[in-house]
XYZ file of C-alpha atoms in Angstrom:
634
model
C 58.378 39.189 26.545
C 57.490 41.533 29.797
C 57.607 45.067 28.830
C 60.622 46.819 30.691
C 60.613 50.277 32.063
C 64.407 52.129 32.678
C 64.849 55.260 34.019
C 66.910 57.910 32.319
C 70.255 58.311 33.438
C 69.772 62.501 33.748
C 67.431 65.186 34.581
C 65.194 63.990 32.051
C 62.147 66.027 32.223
C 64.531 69.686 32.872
C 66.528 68.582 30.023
C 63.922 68.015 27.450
C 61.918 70.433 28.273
C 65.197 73.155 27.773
C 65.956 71.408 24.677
C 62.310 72.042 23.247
C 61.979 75.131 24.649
C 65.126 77.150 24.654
C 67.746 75.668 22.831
C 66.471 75.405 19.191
C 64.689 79.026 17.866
C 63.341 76.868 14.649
C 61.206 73.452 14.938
C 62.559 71.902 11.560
C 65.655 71.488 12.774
C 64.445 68.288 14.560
C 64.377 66.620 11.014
C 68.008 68.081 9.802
C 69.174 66.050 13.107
C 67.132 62.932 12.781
C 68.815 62.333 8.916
C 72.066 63.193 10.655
C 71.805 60.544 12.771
C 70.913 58.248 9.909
C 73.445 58.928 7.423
C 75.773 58.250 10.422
C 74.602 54.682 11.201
C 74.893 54.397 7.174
C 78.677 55.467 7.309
C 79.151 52.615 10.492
C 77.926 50.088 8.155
C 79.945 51.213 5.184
C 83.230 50.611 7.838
C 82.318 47.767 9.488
C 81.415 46.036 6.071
C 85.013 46.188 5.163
C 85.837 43.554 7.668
C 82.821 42.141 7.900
C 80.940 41.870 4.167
C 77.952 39.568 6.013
C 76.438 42.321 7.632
C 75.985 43.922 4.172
C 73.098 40.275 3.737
C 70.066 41.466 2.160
C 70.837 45.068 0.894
C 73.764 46.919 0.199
C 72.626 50.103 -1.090
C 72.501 52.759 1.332
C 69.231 55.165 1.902
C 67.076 57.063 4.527
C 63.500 56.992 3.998
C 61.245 59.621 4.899
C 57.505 58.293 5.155
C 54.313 60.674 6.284
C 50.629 58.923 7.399
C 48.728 62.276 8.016
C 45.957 59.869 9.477
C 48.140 58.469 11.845
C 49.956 61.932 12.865
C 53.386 60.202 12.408
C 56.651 60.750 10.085
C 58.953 58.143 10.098
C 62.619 58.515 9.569
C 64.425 55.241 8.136
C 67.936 53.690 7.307
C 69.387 50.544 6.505
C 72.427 51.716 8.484
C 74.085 49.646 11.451
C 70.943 49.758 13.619
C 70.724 49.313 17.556
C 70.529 46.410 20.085
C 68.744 46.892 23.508
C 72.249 47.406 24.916
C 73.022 50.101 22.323
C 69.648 51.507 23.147
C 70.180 52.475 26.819
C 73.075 53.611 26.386
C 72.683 56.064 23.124
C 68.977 56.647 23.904
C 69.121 56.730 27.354
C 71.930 58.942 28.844
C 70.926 62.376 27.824
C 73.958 64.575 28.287
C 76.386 61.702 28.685
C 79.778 63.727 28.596
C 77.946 65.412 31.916
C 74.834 66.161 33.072
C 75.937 68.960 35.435
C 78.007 70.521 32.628
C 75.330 70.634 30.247
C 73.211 72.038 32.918
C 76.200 75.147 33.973
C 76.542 75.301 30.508
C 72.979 76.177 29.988
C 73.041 78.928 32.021
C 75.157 80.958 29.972
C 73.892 79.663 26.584
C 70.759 81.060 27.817
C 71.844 84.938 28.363
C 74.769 84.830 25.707
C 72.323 84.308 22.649
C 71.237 81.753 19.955
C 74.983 80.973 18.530
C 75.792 80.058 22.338
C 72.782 77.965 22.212
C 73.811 76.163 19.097
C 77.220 75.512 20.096
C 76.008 74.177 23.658
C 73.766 71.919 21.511
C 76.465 70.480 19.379
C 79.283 69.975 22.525
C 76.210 67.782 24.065
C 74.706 65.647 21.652
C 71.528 66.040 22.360
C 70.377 66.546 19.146
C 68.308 63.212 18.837
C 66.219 65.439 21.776
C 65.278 67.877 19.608
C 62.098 65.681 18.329
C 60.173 66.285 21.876
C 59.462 69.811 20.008
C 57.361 68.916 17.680
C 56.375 65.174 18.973
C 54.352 64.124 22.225
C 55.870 60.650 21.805
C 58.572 59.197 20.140
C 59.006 55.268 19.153
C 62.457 53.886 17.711
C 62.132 50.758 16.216
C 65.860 49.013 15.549
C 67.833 45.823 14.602
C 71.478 45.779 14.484
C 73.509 44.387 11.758
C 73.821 40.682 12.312
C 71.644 40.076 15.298
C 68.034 38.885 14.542
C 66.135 40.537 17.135
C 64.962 44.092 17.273
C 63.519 46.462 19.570
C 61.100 48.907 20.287
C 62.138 52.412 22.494
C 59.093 54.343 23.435
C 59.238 57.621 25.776
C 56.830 60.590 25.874
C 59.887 62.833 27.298
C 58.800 62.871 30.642
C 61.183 60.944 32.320
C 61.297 57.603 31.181
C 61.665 55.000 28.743
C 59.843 51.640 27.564
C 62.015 48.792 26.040
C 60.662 46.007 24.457
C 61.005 43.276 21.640
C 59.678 44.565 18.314
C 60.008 43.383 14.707
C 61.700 44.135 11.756
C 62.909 42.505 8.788
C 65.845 44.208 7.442
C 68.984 45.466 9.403
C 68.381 49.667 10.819
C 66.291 52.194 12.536
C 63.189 53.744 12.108
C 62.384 56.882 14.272
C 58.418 57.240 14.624
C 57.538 60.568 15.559
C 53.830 61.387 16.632
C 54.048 64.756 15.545
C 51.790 67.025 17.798
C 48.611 69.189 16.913
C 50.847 72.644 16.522
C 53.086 71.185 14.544
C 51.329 69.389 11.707
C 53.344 71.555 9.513
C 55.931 68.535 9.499
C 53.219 66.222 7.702
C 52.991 68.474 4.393
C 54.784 66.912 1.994
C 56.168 70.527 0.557
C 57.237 71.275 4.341
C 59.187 68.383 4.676
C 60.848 68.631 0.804
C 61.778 72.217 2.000
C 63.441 71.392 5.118
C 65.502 68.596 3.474
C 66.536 70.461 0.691
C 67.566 73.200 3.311
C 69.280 71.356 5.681
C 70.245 67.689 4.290
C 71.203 68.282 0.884
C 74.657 67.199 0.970
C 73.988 63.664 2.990
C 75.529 60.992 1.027
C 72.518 58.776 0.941
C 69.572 59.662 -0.773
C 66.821 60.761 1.177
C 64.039 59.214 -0.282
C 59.923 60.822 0.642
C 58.011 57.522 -0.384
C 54.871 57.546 -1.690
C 51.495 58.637 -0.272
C 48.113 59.896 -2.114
C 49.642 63.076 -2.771
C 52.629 61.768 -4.842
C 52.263 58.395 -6.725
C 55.753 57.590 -6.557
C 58.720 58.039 -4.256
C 60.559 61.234 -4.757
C 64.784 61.351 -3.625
C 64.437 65.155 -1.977
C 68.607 65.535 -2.018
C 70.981 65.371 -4.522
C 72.595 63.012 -2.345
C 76.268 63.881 -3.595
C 79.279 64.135 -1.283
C 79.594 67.768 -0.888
C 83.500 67.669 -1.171
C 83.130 66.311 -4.652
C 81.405 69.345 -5.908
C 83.205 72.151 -7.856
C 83.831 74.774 -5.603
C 82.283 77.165 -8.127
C 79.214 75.512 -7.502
C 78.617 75.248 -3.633
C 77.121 78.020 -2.111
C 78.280 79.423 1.539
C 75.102 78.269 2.931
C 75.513 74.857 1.745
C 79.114 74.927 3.094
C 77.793 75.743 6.185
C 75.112 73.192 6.567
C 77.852 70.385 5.707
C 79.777 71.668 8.662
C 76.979 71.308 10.563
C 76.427 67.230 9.560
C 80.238 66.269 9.425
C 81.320 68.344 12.347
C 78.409 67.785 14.622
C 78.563 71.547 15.559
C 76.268 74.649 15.450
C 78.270 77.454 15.189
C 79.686 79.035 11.552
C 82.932 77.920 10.237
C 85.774 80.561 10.616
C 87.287 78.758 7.772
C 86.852 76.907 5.015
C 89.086 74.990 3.061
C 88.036 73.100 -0.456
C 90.674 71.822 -2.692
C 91.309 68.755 -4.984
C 95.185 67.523 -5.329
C 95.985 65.162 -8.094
C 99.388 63.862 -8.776
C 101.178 60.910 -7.601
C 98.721 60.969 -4.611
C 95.204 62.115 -5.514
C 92.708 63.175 -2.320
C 90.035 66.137 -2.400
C 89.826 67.768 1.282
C 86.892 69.671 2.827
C 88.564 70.974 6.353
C 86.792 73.761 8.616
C 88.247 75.644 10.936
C 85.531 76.470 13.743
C 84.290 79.696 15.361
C 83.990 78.697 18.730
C 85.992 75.978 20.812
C 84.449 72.340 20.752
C 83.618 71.001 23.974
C 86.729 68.314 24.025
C 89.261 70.262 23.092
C 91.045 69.386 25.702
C 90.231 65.801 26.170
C 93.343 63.783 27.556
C 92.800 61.266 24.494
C 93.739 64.512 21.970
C 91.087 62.804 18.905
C 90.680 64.722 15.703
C 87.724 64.652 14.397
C 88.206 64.461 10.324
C 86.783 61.728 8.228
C 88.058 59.424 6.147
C 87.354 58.036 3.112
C 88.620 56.135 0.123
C 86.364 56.719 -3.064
C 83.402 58.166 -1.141
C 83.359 55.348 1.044
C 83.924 56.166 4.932
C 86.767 54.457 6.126
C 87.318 56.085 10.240
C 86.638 59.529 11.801
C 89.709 58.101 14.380
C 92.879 58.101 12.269
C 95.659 59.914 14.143
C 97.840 59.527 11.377
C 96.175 61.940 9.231
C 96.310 65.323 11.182
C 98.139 65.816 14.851
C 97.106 65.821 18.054
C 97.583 69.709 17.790
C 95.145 70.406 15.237
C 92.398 68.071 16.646
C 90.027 71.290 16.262
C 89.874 70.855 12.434
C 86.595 69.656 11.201
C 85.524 67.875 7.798
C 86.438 65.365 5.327
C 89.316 63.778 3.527
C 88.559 61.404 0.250
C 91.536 59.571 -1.654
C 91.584 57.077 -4.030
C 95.037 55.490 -3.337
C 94.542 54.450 -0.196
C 93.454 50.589 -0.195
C 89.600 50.036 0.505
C 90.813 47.131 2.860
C 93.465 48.964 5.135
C 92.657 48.774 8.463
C 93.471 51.785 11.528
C 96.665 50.100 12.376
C 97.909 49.735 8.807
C 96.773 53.387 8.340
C 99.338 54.879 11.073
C 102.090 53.197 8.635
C 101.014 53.599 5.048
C 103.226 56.330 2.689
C 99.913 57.613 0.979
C 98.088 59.183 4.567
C 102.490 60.366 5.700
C 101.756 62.342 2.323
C 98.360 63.449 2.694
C 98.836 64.407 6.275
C 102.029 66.626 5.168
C 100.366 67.776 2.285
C 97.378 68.919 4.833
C 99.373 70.256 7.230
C 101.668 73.008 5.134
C 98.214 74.096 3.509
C 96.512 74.222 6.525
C 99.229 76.601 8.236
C 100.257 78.303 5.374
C 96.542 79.749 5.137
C 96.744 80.350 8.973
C 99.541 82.621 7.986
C 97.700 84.305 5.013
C 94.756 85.133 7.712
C 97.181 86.564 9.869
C 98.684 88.624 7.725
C 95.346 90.027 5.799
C 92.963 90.060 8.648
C 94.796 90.318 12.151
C 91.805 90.986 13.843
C 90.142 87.883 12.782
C 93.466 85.773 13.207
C 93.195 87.193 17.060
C 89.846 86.284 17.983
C 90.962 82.467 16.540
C 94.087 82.617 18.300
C 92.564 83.354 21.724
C 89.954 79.770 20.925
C 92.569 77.961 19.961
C 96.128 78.991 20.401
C 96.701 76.880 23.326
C 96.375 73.950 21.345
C 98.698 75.040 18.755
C 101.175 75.715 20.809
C 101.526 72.066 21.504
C 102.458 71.695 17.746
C 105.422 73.677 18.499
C 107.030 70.801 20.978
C 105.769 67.964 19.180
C 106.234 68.560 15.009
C 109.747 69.686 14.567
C 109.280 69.218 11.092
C 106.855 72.699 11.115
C 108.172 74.133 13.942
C 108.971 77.209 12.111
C 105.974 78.018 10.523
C 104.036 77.460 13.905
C 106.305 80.077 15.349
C 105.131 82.538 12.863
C 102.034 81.934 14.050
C 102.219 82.382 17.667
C 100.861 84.923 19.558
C 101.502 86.395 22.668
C 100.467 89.434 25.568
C 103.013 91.498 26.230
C 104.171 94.212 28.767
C 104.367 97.115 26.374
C 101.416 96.787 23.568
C 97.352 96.257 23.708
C 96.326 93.488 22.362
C 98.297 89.955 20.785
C 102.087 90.238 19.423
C 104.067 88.042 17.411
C 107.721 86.905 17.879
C 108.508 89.002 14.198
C 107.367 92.092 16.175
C 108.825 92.131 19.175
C 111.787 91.144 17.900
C 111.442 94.362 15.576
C 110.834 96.574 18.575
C 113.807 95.541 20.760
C 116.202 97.575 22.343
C 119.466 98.220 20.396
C 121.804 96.669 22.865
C 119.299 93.932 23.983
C 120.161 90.290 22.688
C 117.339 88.273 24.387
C 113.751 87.543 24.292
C 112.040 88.612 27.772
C 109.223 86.360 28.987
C 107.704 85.801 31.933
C 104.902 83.359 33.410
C 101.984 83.298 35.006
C 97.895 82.447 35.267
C 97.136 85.424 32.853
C 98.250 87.837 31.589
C 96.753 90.481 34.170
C 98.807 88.643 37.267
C 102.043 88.244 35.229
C 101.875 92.035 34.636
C 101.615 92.596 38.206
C 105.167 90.605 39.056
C 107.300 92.909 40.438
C 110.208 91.023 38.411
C 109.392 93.325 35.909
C 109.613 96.627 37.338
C 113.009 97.139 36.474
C 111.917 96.010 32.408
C 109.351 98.872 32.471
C 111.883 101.391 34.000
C 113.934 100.626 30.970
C 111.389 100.513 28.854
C 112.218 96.865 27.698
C 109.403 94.456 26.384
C 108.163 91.337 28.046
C 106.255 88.447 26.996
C 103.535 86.975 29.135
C 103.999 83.187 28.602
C 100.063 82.423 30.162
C 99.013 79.086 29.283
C 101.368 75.447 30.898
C 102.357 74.247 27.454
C 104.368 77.008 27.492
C 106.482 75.729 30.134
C 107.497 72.971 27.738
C 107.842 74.452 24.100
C 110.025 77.121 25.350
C 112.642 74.502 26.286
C 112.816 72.728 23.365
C 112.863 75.603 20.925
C 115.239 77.475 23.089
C 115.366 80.874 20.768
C 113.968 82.479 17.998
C 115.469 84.389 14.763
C 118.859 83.951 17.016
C 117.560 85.528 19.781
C 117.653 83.482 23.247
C 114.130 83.135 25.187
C 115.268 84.377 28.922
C 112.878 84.356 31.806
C 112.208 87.381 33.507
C 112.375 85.407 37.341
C 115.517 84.279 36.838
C 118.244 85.261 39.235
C 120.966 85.998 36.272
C 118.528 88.263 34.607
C 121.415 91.457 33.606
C 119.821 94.890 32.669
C 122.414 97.145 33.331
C 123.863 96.601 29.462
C 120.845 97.870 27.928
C 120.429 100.889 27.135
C 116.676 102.513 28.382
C 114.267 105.024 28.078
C 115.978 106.835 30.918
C 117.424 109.859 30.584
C 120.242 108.941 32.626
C 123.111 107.560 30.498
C 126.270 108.382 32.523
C 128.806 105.115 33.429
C 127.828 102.079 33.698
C 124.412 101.126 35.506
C 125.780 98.169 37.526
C 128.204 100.530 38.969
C 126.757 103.290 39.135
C 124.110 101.085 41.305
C 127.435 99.934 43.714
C 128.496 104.120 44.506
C 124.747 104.395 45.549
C 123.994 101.430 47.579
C 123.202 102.450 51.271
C 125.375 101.986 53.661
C 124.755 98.397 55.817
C 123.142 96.363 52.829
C 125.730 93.541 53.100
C 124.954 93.587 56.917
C 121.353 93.961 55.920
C 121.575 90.898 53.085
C 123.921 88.680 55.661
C 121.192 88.718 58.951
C 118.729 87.941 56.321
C 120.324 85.036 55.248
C 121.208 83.619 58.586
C 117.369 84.687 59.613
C 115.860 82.531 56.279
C 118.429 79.431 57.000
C 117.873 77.000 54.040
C 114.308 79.140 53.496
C 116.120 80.359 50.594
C 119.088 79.842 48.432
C 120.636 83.404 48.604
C 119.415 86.761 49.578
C 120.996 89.302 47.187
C 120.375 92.954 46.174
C 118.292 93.575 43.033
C 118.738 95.673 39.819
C 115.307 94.904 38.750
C 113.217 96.105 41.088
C 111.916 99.844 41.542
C 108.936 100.007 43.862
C 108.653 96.440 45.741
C 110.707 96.067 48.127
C 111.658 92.087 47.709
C 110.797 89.807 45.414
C 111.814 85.737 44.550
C 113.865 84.755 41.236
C 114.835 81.449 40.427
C 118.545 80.574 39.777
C 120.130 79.711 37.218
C 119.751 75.912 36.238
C 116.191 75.580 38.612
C 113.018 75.103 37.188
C 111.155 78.370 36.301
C 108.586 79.282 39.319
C 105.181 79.034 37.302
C 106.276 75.196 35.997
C 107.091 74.214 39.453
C 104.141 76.007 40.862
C 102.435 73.993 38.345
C 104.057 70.552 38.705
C 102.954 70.775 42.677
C 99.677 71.409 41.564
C 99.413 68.223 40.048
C 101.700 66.283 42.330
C 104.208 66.059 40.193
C 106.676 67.200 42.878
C 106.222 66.877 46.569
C 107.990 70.445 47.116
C 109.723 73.214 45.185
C 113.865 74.119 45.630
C 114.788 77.226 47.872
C 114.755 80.687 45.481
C 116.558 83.858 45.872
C 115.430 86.816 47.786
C 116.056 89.632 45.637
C 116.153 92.835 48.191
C 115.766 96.933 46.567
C 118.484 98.777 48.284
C 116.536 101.958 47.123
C 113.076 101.133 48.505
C 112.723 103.097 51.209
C 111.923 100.337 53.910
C 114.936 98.448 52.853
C 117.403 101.532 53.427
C 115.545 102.413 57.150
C 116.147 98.144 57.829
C 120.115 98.389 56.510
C 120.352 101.177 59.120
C 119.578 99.235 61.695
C 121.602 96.346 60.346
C 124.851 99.189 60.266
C 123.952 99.786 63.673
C 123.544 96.703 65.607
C 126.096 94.499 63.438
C 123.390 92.835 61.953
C 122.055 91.147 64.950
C 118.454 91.940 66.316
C 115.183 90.587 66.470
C 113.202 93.202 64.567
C 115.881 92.372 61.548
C 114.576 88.266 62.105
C 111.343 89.360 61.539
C 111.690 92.041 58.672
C 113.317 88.919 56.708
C 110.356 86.658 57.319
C 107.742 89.213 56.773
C 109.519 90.096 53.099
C 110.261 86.746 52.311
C 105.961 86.104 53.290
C 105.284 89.415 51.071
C 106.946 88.097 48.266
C 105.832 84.187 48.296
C 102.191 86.569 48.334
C 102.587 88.035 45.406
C 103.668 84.840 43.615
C 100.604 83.337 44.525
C 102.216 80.845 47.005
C 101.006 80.429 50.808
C 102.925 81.745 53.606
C 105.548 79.683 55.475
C 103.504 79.796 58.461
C 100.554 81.777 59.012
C 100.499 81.588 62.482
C 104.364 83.326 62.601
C 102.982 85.312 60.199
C 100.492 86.718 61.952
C 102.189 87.041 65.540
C 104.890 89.124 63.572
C 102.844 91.125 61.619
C 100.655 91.966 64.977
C 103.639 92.989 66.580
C 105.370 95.258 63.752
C 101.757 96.909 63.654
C 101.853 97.445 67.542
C 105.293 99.108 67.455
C 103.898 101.322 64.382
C 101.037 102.773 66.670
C 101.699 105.710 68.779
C 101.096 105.419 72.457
């Protein structure tokens, strides 16, 4: 057959040469990912055998072969896994980067000046791991056959920006990965080098990795102890070997912020392994929502795609769960109804929060840094499972108007006013802008806490869970928003506020608030005087019944809605610009031009500060060149 050439679907040559050069600070690692890869096409097999016991013909005992041929300058990695056709070749072989070249390449840029764990972690969000064999090898040969085809085939590339295909032979079912190890880097063909780096790094891979003979050993030698790691005593697992397994069975390179072992036996039995990561996996916020925990049923891998074992919400959970009452033959449909994984997945899910809660508690600082990777995510528990809904609000964590750093619900509602009977909240990009909202100058005059409610799931959660320890969650925008029952840090505590706010309001605001809302037209819904503001002199609150600003803000955004409904225009009758504009309103019964374009101007200024364009800029401009002329002295 005529040799084929393909060209790789990336920046082939930049690529490899980053991932040889920059991305790895130690060589052996190439070997750790090279078994990874095998033990994986083992675990394929195991699956598909279920289903399909044929392509288990010929041998049914899983292992990955190491062989060295110091003459030849080559170590060959080996499985009996589910092997490769041409097809599967171009497209696992040949897309470098496939969830995005240009991502991995912005990426890159701040791996390289953030350090080696942003290096790692760049590494494991990109699969490129196969790569990392161009460090120590000027070429690299893959020799596979998949599982029930009879032809197999040879990939060839020297990492410069190409790749041979062609028809090779083999007689079994698998892979072997040839590497022509280069003249620096003979290390790789000592026997003792290579035991070292397996015991290191691949000691927990279910199939034995096997060194076969050569003149310096007379017989083959199984480096691992090739035990599932999650079967082990916990007593007898070191961190470093915890680590490592994280590494295989979460495809990641960053440390686990937490690990958690335990066996369960009663009328369901299962041992989990679960890991909590460090830093935020790369498709965390993939539309699809997989997890990514294994299962198996006696040590024998069943799916790493069963949403019926952990929620969407927790898809950031790495590791491995093993039980012996699930039927060997089950298949992914059948698992999203059978009672044993309902069980397992409750059982997983109370321990899994409950020591969320424990970390919170005992190391707050910790539980913050975790929150800020992945509380987004875990807020979307709090729509979706009911059934925890509780213990996920224990959990949540918020910015807020009055302390540095994260709150929870427990302590704000310690810290809230006698006379207040409400949660404050209010939305926004971040929590920097939503400070800025001039809604909540009349909060920090009274010294009253707000929420900042920063990321969209918000906008649904807080809906459905409607309060919290009996206390209602009110926005801060909205129009029926009521401070003057509170009692503040002010000194001033004589009457009542709301009326004491009616024997000071200046004389012509209802003229004033009337020309502005014949000015606006259907612009707006209402134009009212405000108790909330202090030093802005307008700003827009939704009414009761609309949808909250920031969810309709982000609903256009997405074209969910063609256009928002009219808000209020909330005017301060003690802002000085205000007062000077109600005098003019007392004086010419409301009607003049300068009063027209005060209320567009304000009603511009405020749509500003929301984040929302102008009306129209080119009114907006004419009237702000012409307030500007008036202003100058002649």
């Amino acid at each position: 057959m005529t040799k084929e050439t393909y060209s790789f679907q990336a920046e082939v040559g930049k690529i490899l040469d980053i991932v040889a050069h920059s991305l790895y600070s130690q060589k052996e690692v190439f070997l750790r990912e090279l078994i990874s890869n095998a033990s994986d096409a083992c675990d394929k097999l195991r699956y598909h055998s279920l289903t399909e016991p044929e392509l288990l013909s010929g041998n049914g005992d899983f292992a990955i072969t190491l062989a060295v041929d110091p003459k030849a300058k080559t170590l060959t990695i080996s499985d009996n896994g589910i092997g490769m056709s041409k097809d599967d070749m171009i497209d696992a072989l040949g897309t470098i980067a496939k969830s995005g070249t240009q991502a991995f390449m912005d990426g890159l840029k701040d791996a390289q000046s953030d350090g080696e764990d942003a290096k790692l972690a760049l590494i494991g969000q990109f699969g490129v791991g196969f790569y990392s064999s161009f460090m120590i090898a000027d070429k690299v040969e893959v020799v596979s056959r998949k599982a029930g085809d009879t032809d197999a085939w040879r990939w060839t590339s020297n990492g410069q920006g190409a790749f041979d295909i062609e028809s090779a032979t083999r007689e079994e079912r698998g892979t072997d990965v040839i590497v022509h190890v280069k003249k620096d880097a003979k290390e790789f063909l000592e026997v003792l080098r290579i035991e070292n780096v397996v015991k290191t790094y691949s000691d927990h891979i279910a199939q034995p990795v096997i060194l076969k003979a050569s003149k310096d050993s007379e017989e083959d030698k199984t480096l691992n102890s090739a035990s599932a790691l999650w079967t082990r005593e916990k007593k007898d697992i070191t961190a470093d070997q915890y680590n490592e397994f994280y590494h295989h069975v979460g495809m990641a390179f960053d440390e686990p912020w937490l690990t958690l072992h335990n066996k369960v036996e009663g009328a369901i039995s299962y041992t989990n392994l679960l890991f909590v990561p460090s830093s935020r996996p790369f498709d965390l916020f993939h539309p699809e929502r997989k997890g990514s925990l294994k299962l198996y049923v006696n040590r024998v891998f069943i799916t790493d795609d069963c949403e019926a074992l952990i929620p969407g919400y927790m898809r950031f959970l790495k590791g491995v769960v093993d039980s012996e009452d699930i039927d060997l033959n089950v298949s992914r449909e059948m698992l999203q109804h059978n009672p044993a994984v309902a069980k397992i997945r409750k059982a997983l899910m109370k321990r899994v929060l409950n020591e969320l809660k424990k970390k919170a508690e005992k190391a707050p600082e910790e539980y913050a840094t975790f929150w800020e990777t992945f509380g987004m995510v875990l807020k979307e528990g709090i729509h979706e499972d009911i059934e925890n809904r509780d213990r996920l609000m224990e959990l949540v964590r918020f910015k807020s108007s009055s302390v540095e750093g994260w709150t929870s619900l427990k302590d704000y509602v310690s810290r809230m006013k006698a006379s207040q009977d409400a949660i404050y909240y209010i939305s926004g990009a971040d929590a920097e802008a939503a400070a800025r909202s001039p809604q909540l100058e009349g909060f920090r005059a009274k010294g009253i806490e707000v929420l900042f409610m920063t990321d969209p799931v918000d906008e649904f959660w807080m809906p459905a869970v409607g309060m919290y320890d009996e206390k209602q969650f009110k926005s801060a925008t909205r129009g029926d928003v009521d401070l003057s029952k509170i009692d503040g840090d002010s000194d001033d505590k004589d009457g009542d506020d709301k009326d004491k706010a009616k024997e000071d309001m200046p004389a012509g605001m209802d003229a004033l608030t009337a020309a502005f809302k014949i000015a606006l037209g259907d612009k707006v819904k209402d134009v009212r005087t405000s108790s909330r503001l202090t030093d802005s002199p307008v700003c827009l609150v939704a009414e009761e019944g609309d949808m909250d600003m920031h969810l309709e803000r982000l609903l256009k955004q997405h074209q969910q809605i063609d256009q928002g409904s009219p808000r209020v225009l909330e005017v301060n009758p003690k802002h000085l610009l205000i007062m000077n504009l109600a005098g003019v309103a007392e004086k010419q019964k409301g009607k003049d031009a300068l009063l027209d374009d005060a209320a567009f101007l304000l009603l511009d200024q405020a749509l500003i500060i929301e984040g929302e364009p102008v009306l129209d800029p080119q009114a907006f401009i004419r009237r702000m060149t012409e307030v500007m002329q008036k202003s100058m002295p002649t």
